Amino acid sequence: MQGIGVKSLQRFLDEHANPPWLVLDFTGMQLYDTCNRKYQYIREMKLPERKSVPMLYSSMIIHPILARWYTENGQFAPSEAIWRRMWTSYIKAVNEPNVILGNSNIYSRIMAQNIFKQYIGQFALDIDTYKITAIETVYWKELPGVERTIFASKPDLVLTRLGDNALITADFKHSVWDSGEDIIPFDRQFLGQSWAAGSAYMMKNFILVTRDGRIGISRTFKPAATDGDLIVEWLAETVATAQHVIESREREMWRKNAPKACNDFNRKCEFFDLCELGQLRHKVIENLPKVDPLKYLMVDSTED
């Protein structure tokens, strides 16, 4: 089974709800690898995950404004009212409790406007080179070799190249570090996008903002090799991760990756205090607010 769009995925999950299917995505795989217990808190117990300014800036400002430029075939020029509305929503999110703050000069409105201007000038020919197939749309497939498990992916863009109709999955990456500029041929996120969408190529649009405010935008483009060794290995590794998650569920044992994950990126894990409580944590968790951990997957532009 496979499909495109939120409606098709939700319909499938509703029709096969007993017992429920596991929905695995790159973020979930990364979370499980970081710490099984943290995965349980966020994905199984639905506790809110701590967000950061870089994460919110990318997801609420950079990605939407560039995606809309593609949606409107290069004719989009955001007005002052649009920028103000986006910025107001972003500031409200940043001021929520427990948000990890960032450099206000780098994550500023004027910086976002400059990034937009530079990007559309640099890649203006995209509009004549590609047909926009999908924007922030979920693609999903049943994972072979493991029961009742869906792998879902949500590329920023899916493009069809004019001339040969090659399908391309593309992502925007915004960073203050220059170490992630190129696509790693075995990058799990990009290979997962390619496998789910069936793309022939992977594209990475890397937006670097240095600490002194300079902007550099680059693009790397690689064949996905959907029948090659790397995608075969990715699929086997993803199936193995899914099996581990299912085993953790069945055994009700979620291993803590302590001490490494307790202070990842030199920050104390937001769930540290819960782990310290031992079994008492279950009583505490009953009274904590819950969120849908897959909410970001369940919003897209596809109508089916």
PDB file of N, CA, C and O in Angstrom, residues 61 65 68-69 72 75-88 109 112-113 116 120:
ATOM      1  N   ILE A  61       9.098  30.630   8.811  1.00  0.00           N
ATOM      2  CA  ILE A  61       9.441  31.790   7.977  1.00  0.00           C
ATOM      3  C   ILE A  61      10.084  31.364   6.652  1.00  0.00           C
ATOM      4  O   ILE A  61       9.520  31.598   5.575  1.00  0.00           O
ATOM      5  N   ILE A  65       7.840  30.834   2.983  1.00  0.00           N
ATOM      6  CA  ILE A  65       7.936  31.945   2.038  1.00  0.00           C
ATOM      7  C   ILE A  65       8.545  31.490   0.713  1.00  0.00           C
ATOM      8  O   ILE A  65       8.135  31.920  -0.376  1.00  0.00           O
ATOM      9  N   ARG A  68       5.931  29.269  -1.157  1.00  0.00           N
ATOM     10  CA  ARG A  68       4.873  30.036  -1.814  1.00  0.00           C
ATOM     11  C   ARG A  68       5.367  30.642  -3.123  1.00  0.00           C
ATOM     12  O   ARG A  68       4.604  30.778  -4.082  1.00  0.00           O
ATOM     13  N   TRP A  69       6.645  30.991  -3.193  1.00  0.00           N
ATOM     14  CA  TRP A  69       7.211  31.505  -4.440  1.00  0.00           C
ATOM     15  C   TRP A  69       7.077  30.454  -5.540  1.00  0.00           C
ATOM     16  O   TRP A  69       6.723  30.775  -6.682  1.00  0.00           O
ATOM     17  N   GLU A  72       3.303  29.955  -6.621  1.00  0.00           N
ATOM     18  CA  GLU A  72       2.781  31.004  -7.492  1.00  0.00           C
ATOM     19  C   GLU A  72       3.661  31.229  -8.719  1.00  0.00           C
ATOM     20  O   GLU A  72       3.656  32.309  -9.316  1.00  0.00           O
ATOM     21  N   GLN A  75       5.820  34.318  -9.258  1.00  0.00           N
ATOM     22  CA  GLN A  75       5.160  35.628  -9.302  1.00  0.00           C
ATOM     23  C   GLN A  75       4.871  36.198  -7.913  1.00  0.00           C
ATOM     24  O   GLN A  75       4.255  37.254  -7.791  1.00  0.00           O
ATOM     25  N   PHE A  76       5.319  35.511  -6.895  1.00  0.00           N
ATOM     26  CA  PHE A  76       4.994  35.926  -5.534  1.00  0.00           C
ATOM     27  C   PHE A  76       5.989  36.970  -5.040  1.00  0.00           C
ATOM     28  O   PHE A  76       7.198  36.757  -5.030  1.00  0.00           O
ATOM     29  N   ALA A  77       5.456  38.107  -4.625  1.00  0.00           N
ATOM     30  CA  ALA A  77       6.251  39.171  -4.003  1.00  0.00           C
ATOM     31  C   ALA A  77       5.571  39.511  -2.678  1.00  0.00           C
ATOM     32  O   ALA A  77       4.559  40.228  -2.665  1.00  0.00           O
ATOM     33  N   PRO A  78       6.070  38.987  -1.574  1.00  0.00           N
ATOM     34  CA  PRO A  78       5.373  39.158  -0.297  1.00  0.00           C
ATOM     35  C   PRO A  78       5.230  40.623   0.100  1.00  0.00           C
ATOM     36  O   PRO A  78       6.191  41.383   0.073  1.00  0.00           O
ATOM     37  N   SER A  79       4.020  40.995   0.451  1.00  0.00           N
ATOM     38  CA  SER A  79       3.739  42.361   0.866  1.00  0.00           C
ATOM     39  C   SER A  79       4.170  42.577   2.310  1.00  0.00           C
ATOM     40  O   SER A  79       4.491  41.634   3.043  1.00  0.00           O
ATOM     41  N   GLU A  80       4.142  43.818   2.730  1.00  0.00           N
ATOM     42  CA  GLU A  80       4.446  44.153   4.119  1.00  0.00           C
ATOM     43  C   GLU A  80       3.475  43.450   5.057  1.00  0.00           C
ATOM     44  O   GLU A  80       3.867  42.951   6.122  1.00  0.00           O
ATOM     45  N   ALA A  81       2.204  43.357   4.654  1.00  0.00           N
ATOM     46  CA  ALA A  81       1.194  42.712   5.495  1.00  0.00           C
ATOM     47  C   ALA A  81       1.500  41.221   5.675  1.00  0.00           C
ATOM     48  O   ALA A  81       1.321  40.667   6.763  1.00  0.00           O
ATOM     49  N   ILE A  82       1.964  40.565   4.621  1.00  0.00           N
ATOM     50  CA  ILE A  82       2.303  39.141   4.700  1.00  0.00           C
ATOM     51  C   ILE A  82       3.488  38.925   5.642  1.00  0.00           C
ATOM     52  O   ILE A  82       3.469  38.056   6.515  1.00  0.00           O
ATOM     53  N   TRP A  83       4.544  39.731   5.464  1.00  0.00           N
ATOM     54  CA  TRP A  83       5.703  39.608   6.349  1.00  0.00           C
ATOM     55  C   TRP A  83       5.308  39.866   7.804  1.00  0.00           C
ATOM     56  O   TRP A  83       5.735  39.147   8.711  1.00  0.00           O
ATOM     57  N   ARG A  84       4.490  40.870   8.018  1.00  0.00           N
ATOM     58  CA  ARG A  84       4.097  41.218   9.379  1.00  0.00           C
ATOM     59  C   ARG A  84       3.291  40.089  10.022  1.00  0.00           C
ATOM     60  O   ARG A  84       3.507  39.743  11.189  1.00  0.00           O
ATOM     61  N   ARG A  85       2.380  39.494   9.240  1.00  0.00           N
ATOM     62  CA  ARG A  85       1.560  38.398   9.769  1.00  0.00           C
ATOM     63  C   ARG A  85       2.421  37.177  10.114  1.00  0.00           C
ATOM     64  O   ARG A  85       2.265  36.569  11.176  1.00  0.00           O
ATOM     65  N   MET A  86       3.346  36.830   9.225  1.00  0.00           N
ATOM     66  CA  MET A  86       4.230  35.693   9.490  1.00  0.00           C
ATOM     67  C   MET A  86       5.106  35.957  10.699  1.00  0.00           C
ATOM     68  O   MET A  86       5.301  35.080  11.546  1.00  0.00           O
ATOM     69  N   TRP A  87       5.614  37.180  10.779  1.00  0.00           N
ATOM     70  CA  TRP A  87       6.533  37.502  11.870  1.00  0.00           C
ATOM     71  C   TRP A  87       5.812  37.521  13.215  1.00  0.00           C
ATOM     72  O   TRP A  87       6.356  37.066  14.223  1.00  0.00           O
ATOM     73  N   THR A  88       4.577  37.982  13.239  1.00  0.00           N
ATOM     74  CA  THR A  88       3.794  38.004  14.472  1.00  0.00           C
ATOM     75  C   THR A  88       3.564  36.594  14.985  1.00  0.00           C
ATOM     76  O   THR A  88       3.700  36.319  16.186  1.00  0.00           O
ATOM     77  N   ARG A 109      13.796  39.396  10.963  1.00  0.00           N
ATOM     78  CA  ARG A 109      12.899  39.567   9.814  1.00  0.00           C
ATOM     79  C   ARG A 109      13.661  40.082   8.604  1.00  0.00           C
ATOM     80  O   ARG A 109      13.441  39.615   7.479  1.00  0.00           O
ATOM     81  N   ALA A 112      15.437  37.267   6.916  1.00  0.00           N
ATOM     82  CA  ALA A 112      14.527  36.433   6.133  1.00  0.00           C
ATOM     83  C   ALA A 112      14.196  37.088   4.793  1.00  0.00           C
ATOM     84  O   ALA A 112      14.144  36.423   3.749  1.00  0.00           O
ATOM     85  N   GLN A 113      13.982  38.391   4.813  1.00  0.00           N
ATOM     86  CA  GLN A 113      13.686  39.103   3.569  1.00  0.00           C
ATOM     87  C   GLN A 113      14.888  39.064   2.611  1.00  0.00           C
ATOM     88  O   GLN A 113      14.725  38.894   1.400  1.00  0.00           O
ATOM     89  N   PHE A 116      15.140  35.529   1.091  1.00  0.00           N
ATOM     90  CA  PHE A 116      14.135  35.365   0.040  1.00  0.00           C
ATOM     91  C   PHE A 116      14.582  36.051  -1.252  1.00  0.00           C
ATOM     92  O   PHE A 116      14.546  35.458  -2.336  1.00  0.00           O
ATOM     93  N   ILE A 120      15.450  33.823  -4.750  1.00  0.00           N
ATOM     94  CA  ILE A 120      14.670  33.891  -5.992  1.00  0.00           C
ATOM     95  C   ILE A 120      15.483  34.510  -7.124  1.00  0.00           C
ATOM     96  O   ILE A 120      15.237  34.228  -8.302  1.00  0.00           O
TER      97      ILE A 120
END
